[in-house]
């Protein structure tokens, strides 16, 4: 079958699945908002039981990471991510999922060469570039402050 570029574009446009950008954005907004509301609820709960605000924030972060890792292990977080899209990636729970998911995927290769070695496959570059750019920005700040 011989087609021109325009004919092929029209052919591809007709057969390509429709994008649901507005619906996906709404789901991401609602899922991310729900995770953040859960975090705020946890801060209020921990504050009510006697923790200071900073300690309550730390405890809420730890709880969210634990919940995300647990839900990843149970296979529930992937279903939430399928529904909520980027809304599950942005909060701290997305980072916990990025660490736990590869660890589970490679557990059959053993504790050291599987789980431990592959745990930071996704999150590792984020950590490396995050720490590296923080150091670079800090050095620039110090140099510019002295000038």
XYZ file of C-alpha atoms in Angstrom:
147
model
C 0.000 0.000 0.000
C 1.510 3.285 -1.115
C 0.496 6.372 0.908
C 1.570 9.957 1.026
C 2.555 11.498 4.347
C -0.767 13.302 4.591
C -2.728 10.137 3.903
C -0.710 8.262 6.515
C -1.248 11.035 9.099
C -4.991 10.882 8.512
C -4.932 7.079 8.682
C -2.991 7.147 11.983
C -5.212 9.878 13.446
C -8.331 7.845 12.759
C -6.962 4.714 14.404
C -5.067 6.206 17.334
C -6.788 5.918 20.715
C -8.357 9.154 21.903
C -6.517 10.983 24.642
C -8.490 11.798 27.778
C -6.303 14.643 29.033
C -8.976 16.438 31.049
C -10.185 13.261 32.747
C -6.622 12.120 33.484
C -5.699 15.541 34.890
C -8.775 15.496 37.121
C -7.954 11.993 38.405
C -4.334 13.005 39.073
C -5.464 16.135 40.899
C -7.945 14.211 43.036
C -5.520 11.360 43.831
C -2.649 13.697 44.685
C -5.029 15.814 46.755
C -6.320 12.749 48.593
C -2.767 11.678 49.459
C -1.951 15.180 50.678
C -5.190 15.295 52.709
C -4.231 11.980 54.294
C -0.855 13.476 55.187
C -2.514 16.528 56.711
C -4.898 14.293 58.642
C -1.941 12.313 59.997
C -0.186 15.515 61.077
C -3.331 16.582 62.941
C -3.678 13.136 64.504
C -0.066 13.017 65.676
C -0.291 16.592 66.982
C -3.447 15.691 68.897
C -1.587 12.838 70.584
C 1.165 15.112 71.833
C 3.794 15.451 69.120
C 5.067 18.912 68.244
C 4.269 20.130 64.720
C 7.729 19.320 63.266
C 7.764 15.855 64.831
C 4.190 15.258 63.672
C 5.201 16.170 60.104
C 8.087 13.741 60.261
C 5.856 10.996 61.674
C 3.256 11.637 58.951
C 5.944 11.400 56.241
C 7.212 8.132 57.684
C 3.657 6.792 57.858
C 2.968 7.736 54.235
C 6.187 6.055 53.078
C 5.312 2.937 55.079
C 1.766 2.862 53.674
C 3.008 3.320 50.101
C 5.587 0.545 50.478
C 2.966 -1.738 52.049
C 0.398 -0.995 49.327
C 3.093 -1.559 46.683
C 3.880 -4.944 48.203
C 0.204 -5.883 48.224
C -0.240 -4.774 44.602
C -2.745 -2.053 45.510
C -0.530 0.969 44.766
C -0.251 -0.002 41.088
C -4.049 0.025 40.808
C -4.183 3.441 42.475
C -1.461 4.675 40.114
C -3.386 3.397 37.108
C -6.395 5.414 38.230
C -4.612 8.494 39.608
C -1.661 8.718 37.228
C 0.804 11.451 38.104
C -1.158 12.218 41.267
C 0.436 9.153 42.860
C 3.943 10.005 41.659
C 4.354 13.526 42.924
C 3.868 13.119 46.690
C 6.316 11.284 48.931
C 4.383 8.076 48.340
C 5.581 8.003 44.738
C 9.181 7.885 45.924
C 8.405 5.013 48.285
C 6.729 3.163 45.422
C 9.739 3.813 43.160
C 11.992 2.137 45.732
C 9.704 -0.746 46.723
C 8.502 -1.796 43.251
C 11.925 -2.752 41.794
C 12.850 -4.459 45.055
C 9.788 -6.681 44.722
C 10.305 -7.243 41.023
C 13.836 -8.582 41.457
C 13.394 -10.495 44.741
C 13.628 -13.834 42.906
C 17.264 -13.006 42.068
C 18.164 -13.094 45.749
C 18.466 -10.715 48.666
C 21.765 -9.108 47.632
C 21.888 -9.340 43.827
C 18.133 -8.920 43.418
C 16.376 -6.879 46.066
C 19.285 -4.824 47.414
C 20.995 -4.232 44.070
C 17.855 -3.286 42.150
C 16.048 -1.327 44.874
C 17.300 2.060 43.687
C 17.161 1.411 39.927
C 14.416 4.022 39.515
C 14.981 6.220 42.567
C 18.796 6.133 42.410
C 19.227 8.616 39.557
C 16.782 10.965 41.255
C 18.859 10.831 44.440
C 22.167 11.223 42.623
C 21.086 14.197 40.546
C 19.126 15.723 43.429
C 22.090 15.592 45.803
C 24.524 16.617 43.074
C 22.510 19.651 42.024
C 21.979 20.608 45.683
C 25.754 20.628 46.201
C 26.266 22.641 43.008
C 23.607 25.202 43.955
C 25.015 25.449 47.471
C 28.506 26.119 46.137
C 27.176 28.751 43.754
C 25.276 30.407 46.592
C 28.396 30.516 48.757
C 30.537 31.879 45.902
C 27.984 34.527 44.938
C 27.463 35.569 48.567
C 31.215 36.193 48.943
C 31.478 38.230 45.751
